[in-house]
Protein backbone atom coordinates (compact mmCIF):
# COMPACT_ATOMS: atom_id res chain seq x y z
CA UNK A 1 0.00 0.00 0.00
CA UNK A 2 1.23 3.49 -0.86
CA UNK A 3 2.33 5.52 2.20
CA UNK A 4 -0.18 8.33 1.71
CA UNK A 5 -3.03 5.85 1.31
CA UNK A 6 -1.85 3.93 4.41
CA UNK A 7 -1.69 7.02 6.62
CA UNK A 8 -4.99 8.55 5.48
CA UNK A 9 -6.70 5.17 5.83
CA UNK A 10 -5.34 4.89 9.39
CA UNK A 11 -6.57 8.42 10.16
CA UNK A 12 -10.05 7.66 8.84
CA UNK A 13 -10.25 4.31 10.67
CA UNK A 14 -9.06 5.84 13.98
CA UNK A 15 -11.41 8.84 13.66
CA UNK A 16 -14.36 6.46 13.17
CA UNK A 17 -13.43 4.08 15.97
CA UNK A 18 -12.83 6.91 18.45
CA UNK A 19 -15.72 9.07 17.19
CA UNK A 20 -17.50 9.05 20.57
CA UNK A 21 -14.34 9.57 22.63
CA UNK A 22 -13.20 12.82 24.15
CA UNK A 23 -9.99 13.63 26.01
CA UNK A 24 -10.20 13.59 29.80
CA UNK A 25 -9.23 17.27 30.16
CA UNK A 26 -11.57 20.15 30.86
CA UNK A 27 -11.46 21.23 27.19
CA UNK A 28 -12.99 17.83 26.25
CA UNK A 29 -11.12 17.80 22.95
CA UNK A 30 -12.04 15.13 20.40
CA UNK A 31 -9.83 12.09 21.03
CA UNK A 32 -8.54 12.21 17.46
CA UNK A 33 -6.66 15.42 18.39
CA UNK A 34 -4.43 13.30 20.62
CA UNK A 35 -3.88 10.73 17.85
CA UNK A 36 -2.97 13.48 15.37
CA UNK A 37 -0.48 14.98 17.83
CA UNK A 38 1.23 11.64 18.52
CA UNK A 39 1.39 10.90 14.78
CA UNK A 40 2.96 14.27 14.03
CA UNK A 41 5.53 13.78 16.80
CA UNK A 42 6.70 10.39 15.47
CA UNK A 43 6.64 11.64 11.87
CA UNK A 44 8.85 14.60 12.80
CA UNK A 45 11.13 12.45 14.95
CA UNK A 46 11.70 10.06 12.03
CA UNK A 47 11.79 12.85 9.41
CA UNK A 48 8.87 11.32 7.55
CA UNK A 49 10.74 8.11 6.79
CA UNK A 50 8.58 5.60 8.66
CA UNK A 51 5.01 5.56 7.33
CA UNK A 52 4.09 2.38 9.23
CA UNK A 53 5.07 4.05 12.50
CA UNK A 54 2.93 7.11 11.70
CA UNK A 55 -0.03 4.84 10.87
CA UNK A 56 0.57 2.91 14.13
CA UNK A 57 0.60 6.23 16.02
CA UNK A 58 -2.84 7.07 14.62
CA UNK A 59 -4.07 3.60 15.58
CA UNK A 60 -2.22 3.26 18.89
CA UNK A 61 -5.30 3.27 21.13
CA UNK A 62 -7.68 1.30 18.88
CA UNK A 63 -7.04 -2.13 20.45
CA UNK A 64 -6.97 -0.80 24.01
CA UNK A 65 -9.94 1.55 23.85
CA UNK A 66 -12.20 0.43 20.97
CA UNK A 67 -13.66 -2.83 19.61
CA UNK A 68 -10.65 -3.32 17.29
CA UNK A 69 -8.85 -6.70 17.21
CA UNK A 70 -5.18 -7.03 16.20
CA UNK A 71 -6.14 -9.27 13.24
CA UNK A 72 -8.26 -6.47 11.85
CA UNK A 73 -5.23 -4.16 11.80
CA UNK A 74 -3.25 -6.85 9.93
CA UNK A 75 -6.00 -7.15 7.31
CA UNK A 76 -6.77 -3.44 6.88
CA UNK A 77 -3.16 -2.22 7.20
CA UNK A 78 -0.24 -4.63 7.56
CA UNK A 79 1.42 -6.91 10.11
CA UNK A 80 4.14 -4.37 10.98
CA UNK A 81 1.54 -1.71 11.89
CA UNK A 82 -0.45 -4.28 13.90
CA UNK A 83 2.69 -5.41 15.75
CA UNK A 84 3.62 -1.83 16.67
CA UNK A 85 0.13 -1.14 18.02
CA UNK A 86 0.19 -4.36 20.05
CA UNK A 87 3.56 -3.40 21.48
CA UNK A 88 2.10 -0.23 22.99
CA UNK A 89 -1.20 -1.79 24.12
CA UNK A 90 -1.77 -2.51 27.82
CA UNK A 91 -3.36 -5.75 28.97
CA UNK A 92 -6.76 -4.46 30.09
CA UNK A 93 -7.51 -7.65 32.00
CA UNK A 94 -4.98 -6.49 34.62
CA UNK A 95 -5.78 -4.04 37.44
CA UNK A 96 -4.89 -0.41 36.67
CA UNK A 97 -1.96 -0.22 39.11
CA UNK A 98 -0.41 -3.39 37.66
CA UNK A 99 -0.69 -1.95 34.16
CA UNK A 100 1.03 1.24 35.30
CA UNK A 101 3.83 -0.71 37.02
CA UNK A 102 4.27 -2.88 33.93
CA UNK A 103 4.64 0.18 31.70
CA UNK A 104 7.60 1.30 33.83
CA UNK A 105 9.14 -2.20 33.97
CA UNK A 106 8.65 -2.99 30.26
CA UNK A 107 9.65 0.36 28.75
CA UNK A 108 13.38 -0.46 28.39
CA UNK A 109 12.53 -3.81 26.69
CA UNK A 110 10.45 -2.29 23.89
CA UNK A 111 11.68 -2.08 20.30
CA UNK A 112 13.19 1.25 19.22
CA UNK A 113 10.08 2.19 17.21
CA UNK A 114 7.69 1.27 20.02
CA UNK A 115 9.82 3.42 22.34
CA UNK A 116 9.41 6.36 19.95
CA UNK A 117 5.66 5.83 19.85
CA UNK A 118 5.35 5.55 23.62
CA UNK A 119 7.51 8.62 24.17
CA UNK A 120 5.33 10.63 21.76
CA UNK A 121 2.19 9.36 23.54
CA UNK A 122 3.53 10.38 26.96
CA UNK A 123 4.62 13.77 25.57
CA UNK A 124 1.11 14.45 24.28
CA UNK A 125 -0.47 13.37 27.57
CA UNK A 126 1.89 15.54 29.65
CA UNK A 127 1.18 18.54 27.43
CA UNK A 128 -2.52 18.09 28.08
CA UNK A 129 -1.95 17.85 31.84
CA UNK A 130 -0.45 21.34 31.52
CA UNK A 131 -2.95 22.82 29.07
CA UNK A 132 -6.21 21.07 29.95
CA UNK A 133 -6.00 18.84 33.05
CA UNK A 134 -8.96 16.63 34.01
CA UNK A 135 -11.25 18.75 36.18
CA UNK A 136 -11.53 16.18 38.96
CA UNK A 137 -7.75 15.76 39.35
CA UNK A 138 -6.22 17.51 42.36
CA UNK A 139 -2.56 18.55 42.52
CA UNK A 140 -1.57 15.27 44.16
CA UNK A 141 -3.15 13.21 41.39
CA UNK A 142 -1.44 15.32 38.73
CA UNK A 143 1.91 15.04 40.53
CA UNK A 144 1.47 11.28 40.72
CA UNK A 145 0.80 11.16 36.96
CA UNK A 146 3.83 13.33 36.20
CA UNK A 147 6.10 11.15 38.40
CA UNK A 148 4.83 7.97 36.74
CA UNK A 149 5.27 9.45 33.24
CA UNK A 150 8.79 10.49 34.14
CA UNK A 151 9.61 6.90 35.22
CA UNK A 152 8.18 5.43 32.01
CA UNK A 153 10.01 8.09 29.97
CA UNK A 154 13.33 7.25 31.65
CA UNK A 155 13.01 3.71 30.28
CA UNK A 156 12.33 4.99 26.75
CA UNK A 157 15.43 7.17 26.38
CA UNK A 158 18.37 6.69 24.02
CA UNK A 159 16.40 6.42 20.77
CA UNK A 160 15.78 9.98 19.54
CA UNK A 161 17.30 13.15 21.05
CA UNK A 162 14.76 15.47 19.37
CA UNK A 163 11.76 13.59 20.76
CA UNK A 164 13.41 13.24 24.17
CA UNK A 165 13.78 17.03 24.24
CA UNK A 166 10.05 17.42 23.47
CA UNK A 167 9.26 14.94 26.28
CA UNK A 168 11.45 16.84 28.76
CA UNK A 169 9.78 20.13 27.77
CA UNK A 170 6.34 18.61 28.28
CA UNK A 171 7.41 17.23 31.68
CA UNK A 172 8.65 20.69 32.74
CA UNK A 173 5.43 22.35 31.46
CA UNK A 174 3.29 19.91 33.42
CA UNK A 175 5.35 20.53 36.61
CA UNK A 176 5.06 24.29 36.15
CA UNK A 177 1.30 24.10 35.73
CA UNK A 178 0.80 22.39 39.11
ZN1 LIG B 1 -2.49 7.65 23.60
mmCIF file with all atom_site columns, C-alpha atoms and ligand atoms in Angstrom:
data_model
loop_
_atom_site.group_PDB
_atom_site.id
_atom_site.type_symbol
_atom_site.label_atom_id
_atom_site.label_alt_id
_atom_site.label_comp_id
_atom_site.label_asym_id
_atom_site.label_entity_id
_atom_site.label_seq_id
_atom_site.pdbx_PDB_ins_code
_atom_site.Cartn_x
_atom_site.Cartn_y
_atom_site.Cartn_z
_atom_site.occupancy
_atom_site.B_iso_or_equiv
_atom_site.pdbx_formal_charge
_atom_site.auth_seq_id
_atom_site.auth_comp_id
_atom_site.auth_asym_id
_atom_site.auth_atom_id
_atom_site.pdbx_PDB_model_num
ATOM   1   C  CA  . UNK A 1 1   ? 0.000   0.000  0.000  1.00 0.00 ? 1   UNK A CA  1
ATOM   2   C  CA  . UNK A 1 2   ? 1.229   3.486  -0.862 1.00 0.00 ? 2   UNK A CA  1
ATOM   3   C  CA  . UNK A 1 3   ? 2.335   5.523  2.204  1.00 0.00 ? 3   UNK A CA  1
ATOM   4   C  CA  . UNK A 1 4   ? -0.185  8.329  1.711  1.00 0.00 ? 4   UNK A CA  1
ATOM   5   C  CA  . UNK A 1 5   ? -3.028  5.848  1.314  1.00 0.00 ? 5   UNK A CA  1
ATOM   6   C  CA  . UNK A 1 6   ? -1.852  3.932  4.405  1.00 0.00 ? 6   UNK A CA  1
ATOM   7   C  CA  . UNK A 1 7   ? -1.691  7.023  6.616  1.00 0.00 ? 7   UNK A CA  1
ATOM   8   C  CA  . UNK A 1 8   ? -4.988  8.547  5.483  1.00 0.00 ? 8   UNK A CA  1
ATOM   9   C  CA  . UNK A 1 9   ? -6.701  5.174  5.833  1.00 0.00 ? 9   UNK A CA  1
ATOM   10  C  CA  . UNK A 1 10  ? -5.340  4.893  9.388  1.00 0.00 ? 10  UNK A CA  1
ATOM   11  C  CA  . UNK A 1 11  ? -6.571  8.416  10.161 1.00 0.00 ? 11  UNK A CA  1
ATOM   12  C  CA  . UNK A 1 12  ? -10.052 7.656  8.841  1.00 0.00 ? 12  UNK A CA  1
ATOM   13  C  CA  . UNK A 1 13  ? -10.246 4.309  10.673 1.00 0.00 ? 13  UNK A CA  1
ATOM   14  C  CA  . UNK A 1 14  ? -9.061  5.839  13.983 1.00 0.00 ? 14  UNK A CA  1
ATOM   15  C  CA  . UNK A 1 15  ? -11.413 8.836  13.659 1.00 0.00 ? 15  UNK A CA  1
ATOM   16  C  CA  . UNK A 1 16  ? -14.359 6.463  13.173 1.00 0.00 ? 16  UNK A CA  1
ATOM   17  C  CA  . UNK A 1 17  ? -13.428 4.076  15.974 1.00 0.00 ? 17  UNK A CA  1
ATOM   18  C  CA  . UNK A 1 18  ? -12.831 6.913  18.449 1.00 0.00 ? 18  UNK A CA  1
ATOM   19  C  CA  . UNK A 1 19  ? -15.720 9.075  17.193 1.00 0.00 ? 19  UNK A CA  1
ATOM   20  C  CA  . UNK A 1 20  ? -17.504 9.047  20.567 1.00 0.00 ? 20  UNK A CA  1
ATOM   21  C  CA  . UNK A 1 21  ? -14.342 9.566  22.633 1.00 0.00 ? 21  UNK A CA  1
ATOM   22  C  CA  . UNK A 1 22  ? -13.195 12.816 24.152 1.00 0.00 ? 22  UNK A CA  1
ATOM   23  C  CA  . UNK A 1 23  ? -9.994  13.628 26.009 1.00 0.00 ? 23  UNK A CA  1
ATOM   24  C  CA  . UNK A 1 24  ? -10.201 13.589 29.805 1.00 0.00 ? 24  UNK A CA  1
ATOM   25  C  CA  . UNK A 1 25  ? -9.235  17.266 30.161 1.00 0.00 ? 25  UNK A CA  1
ATOM   26  C  CA  . UNK A 1 26  ? -11.574 20.146 30.865 1.00 0.00 ? 26  UNK A CA  1
ATOM   27  C  CA  . UNK A 1 27  ? -11.465 21.232 27.192 1.00 0.00 ? 27  UNK A CA  1
ATOM   28  C  CA  . UNK A 1 28  ? -12.994 17.829 26.254 1.00 0.00 ? 28  UNK A CA  1
ATOM   29  C  CA  . UNK A 1 29  ? -11.124 17.802 22.953 1.00 0.00 ? 29  UNK A CA  1
ATOM   30  C  CA  . UNK A 1 30  ? -12.044 15.134 20.402 1.00 0.00 ? 30  UNK A CA  1
ATOM   31  C  CA  . UNK A 1 31  ? -9.831  12.088 21.032 1.00 0.00 ? 31  UNK A CA  1
ATOM   32  C  CA  . UNK A 1 32  ? -8.541  12.211 17.462 1.00 0.00 ? 32  UNK A CA  1
ATOM   33  C  CA  . UNK A 1 33  ? -6.655  15.419 18.386 1.00 0.00 ? 33  UNK A CA  1
ATOM   34  C  CA  . UNK A 1 34  ? -4.430  13.298 20.625 1.00 0.00 ? 34  UNK A CA  1
ATOM   35  C  CA  . UNK A 1 35  ? -3.876  10.731 17.852 1.00 0.00 ? 35  UNK A CA  1
ATOM   36  C  CA  . UNK A 1 36  ? -2.969  13.479 15.369 1.00 0.00 ? 36  UNK A CA  1
ATOM   37  C  CA  . UNK A 1 37  ? -0.485  14.984 17.826 1.00 0.00 ? 37  UNK A CA  1
ATOM   38  C  CA  . UNK A 1 38  ? 1.228   11.641 18.523 1.00 0.00 ? 38  UNK A CA  1
ATOM   39  C  CA  . UNK A 1 39  ? 1.393   10.895 14.782 1.00 0.00 ? 39  UNK A CA  1
ATOM   40  C  CA  . UNK A 1 40  ? 2.958   14.267 14.029 1.00 0.00 ? 40  UNK A CA  1
ATOM   41  C  CA  . UNK A 1 41  ? 5.533   13.784 16.797 1.00 0.00 ? 41  UNK A CA  1
ATOM   42  C  CA  . UNK A 1 42  ? 6.698   10.388 15.473 1.00 0.00 ? 42  UNK A CA  1
ATOM   43  C  CA  . UNK A 1 43  ? 6.635   11.636 11.868 1.00 0.00 ? 43  UNK A CA  1
ATOM   44  C  CA  . UNK A 1 44  ? 8.850   14.600 12.801 1.00 0.00 ? 44  UNK A CA  1
ATOM   45  C  CA  . UNK A 1 45  ? 11.131  12.452 14.947 1.00 0.00 ? 45  UNK A CA  1
ATOM   46  C  CA  . UNK A 1 46  ? 11.705  10.056 12.033 1.00 0.00 ? 46  UNK A CA  1
ATOM   47  C  CA  . UNK A 1 47  ? 11.791  12.848 9.407  1.00 0.00 ? 47  UNK A CA  1
ATOM   48  C  CA  . UNK A 1 48  ? 8.866   11.325 7.546  1.00 0.00 ? 48  UNK A CA  1
ATOM   49  C  CA  . UNK A 1 49  ? 10.737  8.109  6.791  1.00 0.00 ? 49  UNK A CA  1
ATOM   50  C  CA  . UNK A 1 50  ? 8.576   5.597  8.659  1.00 0.00 ? 50  UNK A CA  1
ATOM   51  C  CA  . UNK A 1 51  ? 5.008   5.560  7.330  1.00 0.00 ? 51  UNK A CA  1
ATOM   52  C  CA  . UNK A 1 52  ? 4.095   2.378  9.233  1.00 0.00 ? 52  UNK A CA  1
ATOM   53  C  CA  . UNK A 1 53  ? 5.068   4.050  12.505 1.00 0.00 ? 53  UNK A CA  1
ATOM   54  C  CA  . UNK A 1 54  ? 2.931   7.111  11.697 1.00 0.00 ? 54  UNK A CA  1
ATOM   55  C  CA  . UNK A 1 55  ? -0.029  4.836  10.874 1.00 0.00 ? 55  UNK A CA  1
ATOM   56  C  CA  . UNK A 1 56  ? 0.571   2.912  14.134 1.00 0.00 ? 56  UNK A CA  1
ATOM   57  C  CA  . UNK A 1 57  ? 0.599   6.229  16.021 1.00 0.00 ? 57  UNK A CA  1
ATOM   58  C  CA  . UNK A 1 58  ? -2.844  7.074  14.624 1.00 0.00 ? 58  UNK A CA  1
ATOM   59  C  CA  . UNK A 1 59  ? -4.070  3.599  15.579 1.00 0.00 ? 59  UNK A CA  1
ATOM   60  C  CA  . UNK A 1 60  ? -2.216  3.255  18.890 1.00 0.00 ? 60  UNK A CA  1
ATOM   61  C  CA  . UNK A 1 61  ? -5.295  3.267  21.129 1.00 0.00 ? 61  UNK A CA  1
ATOM   62  C  CA  . UNK A 1 62  ? -7.682  1.298  18.884 1.00 0.00 ? 62  UNK A CA  1
ATOM   63  C  CA  . UNK A 1 63  ? -7.038  -2.135 20.453 1.00 0.00 ? 63  UNK A CA  1
ATOM   64  C  CA  . UNK A 1 64  ? -6.966  -0.804 24.015 1.00 0.00 ? 64  UNK A CA  1
ATOM   65  C  CA  . UNK A 1 65  ? -9.941  1.550  23.849 1.00 0.00 ? 65  UNK A CA  1
ATOM   66  C  CA  . UNK A 1 66  ? -12.204 0.430  20.970 1.00 0.00 ? 66  UNK A CA  1
ATOM   67  C  CA  . UNK A 1 67  ? -13.656 -2.828 19.615 1.00 0.00 ? 67  UNK A CA  1
ATOM   68  C  CA  . UNK A 1 68  ? -10.654 -3.318 17.295 1.00 0.00 ? 68  UNK A CA  1
ATOM   69  C  CA  . UNK A 1 69  ? -8.851  -6.700 17.212 1.00 0.00 ? 69  UNK A CA  1
ATOM   70  C  CA  . UNK A 1 70  ? -5.180  -7.033 16.201 1.00 0.00 ? 70  UNK A CA  1
ATOM   71  C  CA  . UNK A 1 71  ? -6.140  -9.274 13.241 1.00 0.00 ? 71  UNK A CA  1
ATOM   72  C  CA  . UNK A 1 72  ? -8.259  -6.465 11.854 1.00 0.00 ? 72  UNK A CA  1
ATOM   73  C  CA  . UNK A 1 73  ? -5.228  -4.160 11.804 1.00 0.00 ? 73  UNK A CA  1
ATOM   74  C  CA  . UNK A 1 74  ? -3.254  -6.855 9.934  1.00 0.00 ? 74  UNK A CA  1
ATOM   75  C  CA  . UNK A 1 75  ? -6.001  -7.150 7.314  1.00 0.00 ? 75  UNK A CA  1
ATOM   76  C  CA  . UNK A 1 76  ? -6.769  -3.440 6.882  1.00 0.00 ? 76  UNK A CA  1
ATOM   77  C  CA  . UNK A 1 77  ? -3.163  -2.215 7.202  1.00 0.00 ? 77  UNK A CA  1
ATOM   78  C  CA  . UNK A 1 78  ? -0.239  -4.629 7.563  1.00 0.00 ? 78  UNK A CA  1
ATOM   79  C  CA  . UNK A 1 79  ? 1.425   -6.907 10.107 1.00 0.00 ? 79  UNK A CA  1
ATOM   80  C  CA  . UNK A 1 80  ? 4.143   -4.368 10.983 1.00 0.00 ? 80  UNK A CA  1
ATOM   81  C  CA  . UNK A 1 81  ? 1.542   -1.710 11.886 1.00 0.00 ? 81  UNK A CA  1
ATOM   82  C  CA  . UNK A 1 82  ? -0.450  -4.277 13.899 1.00 0.00 ? 82  UNK A CA  1
ATOM   83  C  CA  . UNK A 1 83  ? 2.692   -5.411 15.747 1.00 0.00 ? 83  UNK A CA  1
ATOM   84  C  CA  . UNK A 1 84  ? 3.617   -1.835 16.667 1.00 0.00 ? 84  UNK A CA  1
ATOM   85  C  CA  . UNK A 1 85  ? 0.126   -1.136 18.017 1.00 0.00 ? 85  UNK A CA  1
ATOM   86  C  CA  . UNK A 1 86  ? 0.193   -4.357 20.045 1.00 0.00 ? 86  UNK A CA  1
ATOM   87  C  CA  . UNK A 1 87  ? 3.563   -3.399 21.485 1.00 0.00 ? 87  UNK A CA  1
ATOM   88  C  CA  . UNK A 1 88  ? 2.101   -0.231 22.992 1.00 0.00 ? 88  UNK A CA  1
ATOM   89  C  CA  . UNK A 1 89  ? -1.199  -1.793 24.119 1.00 0.00 ? 89  UNK A CA  1
ATOM   90  C  CA  . UNK A 1 90  ? -1.765  -2.511 27.822 1.00 0.00 ? 90  UNK A CA  1
ATOM   91  C  CA  . UNK A 1 91  ? -3.364  -5.753 28.965 1.00 0.00 ? 91  UNK A CA  1
ATOM   92  C  CA  . UNK A 1 92  ? -6.755  -4.463 30.085 1.00 0.00 ? 92  UNK A CA  1
ATOM   93  C  CA  . UNK A 1 93  ? -7.509  -7.653 32.000 1.00 0.00 ? 93  UNK A CA  1
ATOM   94  C  CA  . UNK A 1 94  ? -4.981  -6.494 34.624 1.00 0.00 ? 94  UNK A CA  1
ATOM   95  C  CA  . UNK A 1 95  ? -5.781  -4.038 37.444 1.00 0.00 ? 95  UNK A CA  1
ATOM   96  C  CA  . UNK A 1 96  ? -4.889  -0.413 36.668 1.00 0.00 ? 96  UNK A CA  1
ATOM   97  C  CA  . UNK A 1 97  ? -1.961  -0.218 39.107 1.00 0.00 ? 97  UNK A CA  1
ATOM   98  C  CA  . UNK A 1 98  ? -0.405  -3.393 37.657 1.00 0.00 ? 98  UNK A CA  1
ATOM   99  C  CA  . UNK A 1 99  ? -0.687  -1.945 34.156 1.00 0.00 ? 99  UNK A CA  1
ATOM   100 C  CA  . UNK A 1 100 ? 1.029   1.241  35.304 1.00 0.00 ? 100 UNK A CA  1
ATOM   101 C  CA  . UNK A 1 101 ? 3.831   -0.713 37.024 1.00 0.00 ? 101 UNK A CA  1
ATOM   102 C  CA  . UNK A 1 102 ? 4.273   -2.880 33.928 1.00 0.00 ? 102 UNK A CA  1
ATOM   103 C  CA  . UNK A 1 103 ? 4.642   0.183  31.695 1.00 0.00 ? 103 UNK A CA  1
ATOM   104 C  CA  . UNK A 1 104 ? 7.599   1.299  33.833 1.00 0.00 ? 104 UNK A CA  1
ATOM   105 C  CA  . UNK A 1 105 ? 9.136   -2.201 33.975 1.00 0.00 ? 105 UNK A CA  1
ATOM   106 C  CA  . UNK A 1 106 ? 8.654   -2.990 30.264 1.00 0.00 ? 106 UNK A CA  1
ATOM   107 C  CA  . UNK A 1 107 ? 9.646   0.365  28.749 1.00 0.00 ? 107 UNK A CA  1
ATOM   108 C  CA  . UNK A 1 108 ? 13.376  -0.460 28.386 1.00 0.00 ? 108 UNK A CA  1
ATOM   109 C  CA  . UNK A 1 109 ? 12.531  -3.809 26.694 1.00 0.00 ? 109 UNK A CA  1
ATOM   110 C  CA  . UNK A 1 110 ? 10.447  -2.293 23.886 1.00 0.00 ? 110 UNK A CA  1
ATOM   111 C  CA  . UNK A 1 111 ? 11.684  -2.083 20.300 1.00 0.00 ? 111 UNK A CA  1
ATOM   112 C  CA  . UNK A 1 112 ? 13.188  1.252  19.219 1.00 0.00 ? 112 UNK A CA  1
ATOM   113 C  CA  . UNK A 1 113 ? 10.081  2.193  17.208 1.00 0.00 ? 113 UNK A CA  1
ATOM   114 C  CA  . UNK A 1 114 ? 7.692   1.266  20.021 1.00 0.00 ? 114 UNK A CA  1
ATOM   115 C  CA  . UNK A 1 115 ? 9.819   3.422  22.343 1.00 0.00 ? 115 UNK A CA  1
ATOM   116 C  CA  . UNK A 1 116 ? 9.405   6.361  19.950 1.00 0.00 ? 116 UNK A CA  1
ATOM   117 C  CA  . UNK A 1 117 ? 5.663   5.830  19.850 1.00 0.00 ? 117 UNK A CA  1
ATOM   118 C  CA  . UNK A 1 118 ? 5.354   5.552  23.623 1.00 0.00 ? 118 UNK A CA  1
ATOM   119 C  CA  . UNK A 1 119 ? 7.505   8.616  24.175 1.00 0.00 ? 119 UNK A CA  1
ATOM   120 C  CA  . UNK A 1 120 ? 5.332   10.627 21.760 1.00 0.00 ? 120 UNK A CA  1
ATOM   121 C  CA  . UNK A 1 121 ? 2.191   9.360  23.542 1.00 0.00 ? 121 UNK A CA  1
ATOM   122 C  CA  . UNK A 1 122 ? 3.534   10.380 26.960 1.00 0.00 ? 122 UNK A CA  1
ATOM   123 C  CA  . UNK A 1 123 ? 4.617   13.766 25.568 1.00 0.00 ? 123 UNK A CA  1
ATOM   124 C  CA  . UNK A 1 124 ? 1.107   14.451 24.280 1.00 0.00 ? 124 UNK A CA  1
ATOM   125 C  CA  . UNK A 1 125 ? -0.471  13.369 27.573 1.00 0.00 ? 125 UNK A CA  1
ATOM   126 C  CA  . UNK A 1 126 ? 1.894   15.535 29.648 1.00 0.00 ? 126 UNK A CA  1
ATOM   127 C  CA  . UNK A 1 127 ? 1.178   18.542 27.434 1.00 0.00 ? 127 UNK A CA  1
ATOM   128 C  CA  . UNK A 1 128 ? -2.524  18.085 28.081 1.00 0.00 ? 128 UNK A CA  1
ATOM   129 C  CA  . UNK A 1 129 ? -1.946  17.846 31.838 1.00 0.00 ? 129 UNK A CA  1
ATOM   130 C  CA  . UNK A 1 130 ? -0.449  21.340 31.524 1.00 0.00 ? 130 UNK A CA  1
ATOM   131 C  CA  . UNK A 1 131 ? -2.952  22.822 29.065 1.00 0.00 ? 131 UNK A CA  1
ATOM   132 C  CA  . UNK A 1 132 ? -6.211  21.067 29.954 1.00 0.00 ? 132 UNK A CA  1
ATOM   133 C  CA  . UNK A 1 133 ? -6.003  18.845 33.049 1.00 0.00 ? 133 UNK A CA  1
ATOM   134 C  CA  . UNK A 1 134 ? -8.965  16.630 34.006 1.00 0.00 ? 134 UNK A CA  1
ATOM   135 C  CA  . UNK A 1 135 ? -11.246 18.755 36.181 1.00 0.00 ? 135 UNK A CA  1
ATOM   136 C  CA  . UNK A 1 136 ? -11.525 16.185 38.957 1.00 0.00 ? 136 UNK A CA  1
ATOM   137 C  CA  . UNK A 1 137 ? -7.754  15.761 39.352 1.00 0.00 ? 137 UNK A CA  1
ATOM   138 C  CA  . UNK A 1 138 ? -6.225  17.506 42.355 1.00 0.00 ? 138 UNK A CA  1
ATOM   139 C  CA  . UNK A 1 139 ? -2.563  18.553 42.523 1.00 0.00 ? 139 UNK A CA  1
ATOM   140 C  CA  . UNK A 1 140 ? -1.569  15.272 44.159 1.00 0.00 ? 140 UNK A CA  1
ATOM   141 C  CA  . UNK A 1 141 ? -3.153  13.208 41.391 1.00 0.00 ? 141 UNK A CA  1
ATOM   142 C  CA  . UNK A 1 142 ? -1.440  15.323 38.726 1.00 0.00 ? 142 UNK A CA  1
ATOM   143 C  CA  . UNK A 1 143 ? 1.912   15.038 40.531 1.00 0.00 ? 143 UNK A CA  1
ATOM   144 C  CA  . UNK A 1 144 ? 1.473   11.280 40.717 1.00 0.00 ? 144 UNK A CA  1
ATOM   145 C  CA  . UNK A 1 145 ? 0.802   11.161 36.963 1.00 0.00 ? 145 UNK A CA  1
ATOM   146 C  CA  . UNK A 1 146 ? 3.833   13.333 36.202 1.00 0.00 ? 146 UNK A CA  1
ATOM   147 C  CA  . UNK A 1 147 ? 6.095   11.155 38.400 1.00 0.00 ? 147 UNK A CA  1
ATOM   148 C  CA  . UNK A 1 148 ? 4.835   7.967  36.742 1.00 0.00 ? 148 UNK A CA  1
ATOM   149 C  CA  . UNK A 1 149 ? 5.275   9.447  33.238 1.00 0.00 ? 149 UNK A CA  1
ATOM   150 C  CA  . UNK A 1 150 ? 8.787   10.494 34.143 1.00 0.00 ? 150 UNK A CA  1
ATOM   151 C  CA  . UNK A 1 151 ? 9.607   6.905  35.219 1.00 0.00 ? 151 UNK A CA  1
ATOM   152 C  CA  . UNK A 1 152 ? 8.183   5.427  32.012 1.00 0.00 ? 152 UNK A CA  1
ATOM   153 C  CA  . UNK A 1 153 ? 10.006  8.086  29.966 1.00 0.00 ? 153 UNK A CA  1
ATOM   154 C  CA  . UNK A 1 154 ? 13.329  7.250  31.647 1.00 0.00 ? 154 UNK A CA  1
ATOM   155 C  CA  . UNK A 1 155 ? 13.009  3.710  30.276 1.00 0.00 ? 155 UNK A CA  1
ATOM   156 C  CA  . UNK A 1 156 ? 12.334  4.992  26.750 1.00 0.00 ? 156 UNK A CA  1
ATOM   157 C  CA  . UNK A 1 157 ? 15.427  7.169  26.378 1.00 0.00 ? 157 UNK A CA  1
ATOM   158 C  CA  . UNK A 1 158 ? 18.374  6.695  24.019 1.00 0.00 ? 158 UNK A CA  1
ATOM   159 C  CA  . UNK A 1 159 ? 16.403  6.421  20.770 1.00 0.00 ? 159 UNK A CA  1
ATOM   160 C  CA  . UNK A 1 160 ? 15.780  9.978  19.540 1.00 0.00 ? 160 UNK A CA  1
ATOM   161 C  CA  . UNK A 1 161 ? 17.297  13.153 21.050 1.00 0.00 ? 161 UNK A CA  1
ATOM   162 C  CA  . UNK A 1 162 ? 14.758  15.469 19.372 1.00 0.00 ? 162 UNK A CA  1
ATOM   163 C  CA  . UNK A 1 163 ? 11.760  13.586 20.763 1.00 0.00 ? 163 UNK A CA  1
ATOM   164 C  CA  . UNK A 1 164 ? 13.412  13.243 24.168 1.00 0.00 ? 164 UNK A CA  1
ATOM   165 C  CA  . UNK A 1 165 ? 13.785  17.034 24.239 1.00 0.00 ? 165 UNK A CA  1
ATOM   166 C  CA  . UNK A 1 166 ? 10.046  17.424 23.475 1.00 0.00 ? 166 UNK A CA  1
ATOM   167 C  CA  . UNK A 1 167 ? 9.262   14.941 26.275 1.00 0.00 ? 167 UNK A CA  1
ATOM   168 C  CA  . UNK A 1 168 ? 11.452  16.845 28.759 1.00 0.00 ? 168 UNK A CA  1
ATOM   169 C  CA  . UNK A 1 169 ? 9.783   20.135 27.774 1.00 0.00 ? 169 UNK A CA  1
ATOM   170 C  CA  . UNK A 1 170 ? 6.340   18.615 28.284 1.00 0.00 ? 170 UNK A CA  1
ATOM   171 C  CA  . UNK A 1 171 ? 7.415   17.235 31.677 1.00 0.00 ? 171 UNK A CA  1
ATOM   172 C  CA  . UNK A 1 172 ? 8.646   20.689 32.737 1.00 0.00 ? 172 UNK A CA  1
ATOM   173 C  CA  . UNK A 1 173 ? 5.431   22.347 31.459 1.00 0.00 ? 173 UNK A CA  1
ATOM   174 C  CA  . UNK A 1 174 ? 3.288   19.910 33.418 1.00 0.00 ? 174 UNK A CA  1
ATOM   175 C  CA  . UNK A 1 175 ? 5.348   20.525 36.606 1.00 0.00 ? 175 UNK A CA  1
ATOM   176 C  CA  . UNK A 1 176 ? 5.065   24.288 36.150 1.00 0.00 ? 176 UNK A CA  1
ATOM   177 C  CA  . UNK A 1 177 ? 1.303   24.099 35.726 1.00 0.00 ? 177 UNK A CA  1
ATOM   178 C  CA  . UNK A 1 178 ? 0.800   22.394 39.113 1.00 0.00 ? 178 UNK A CA  1
HETATM 179 ZN ZN1 . LIG B 2 .   ? -2.489  7.649  23.601 1.00 0.00 ? 1   LIG B ZN1 1
#
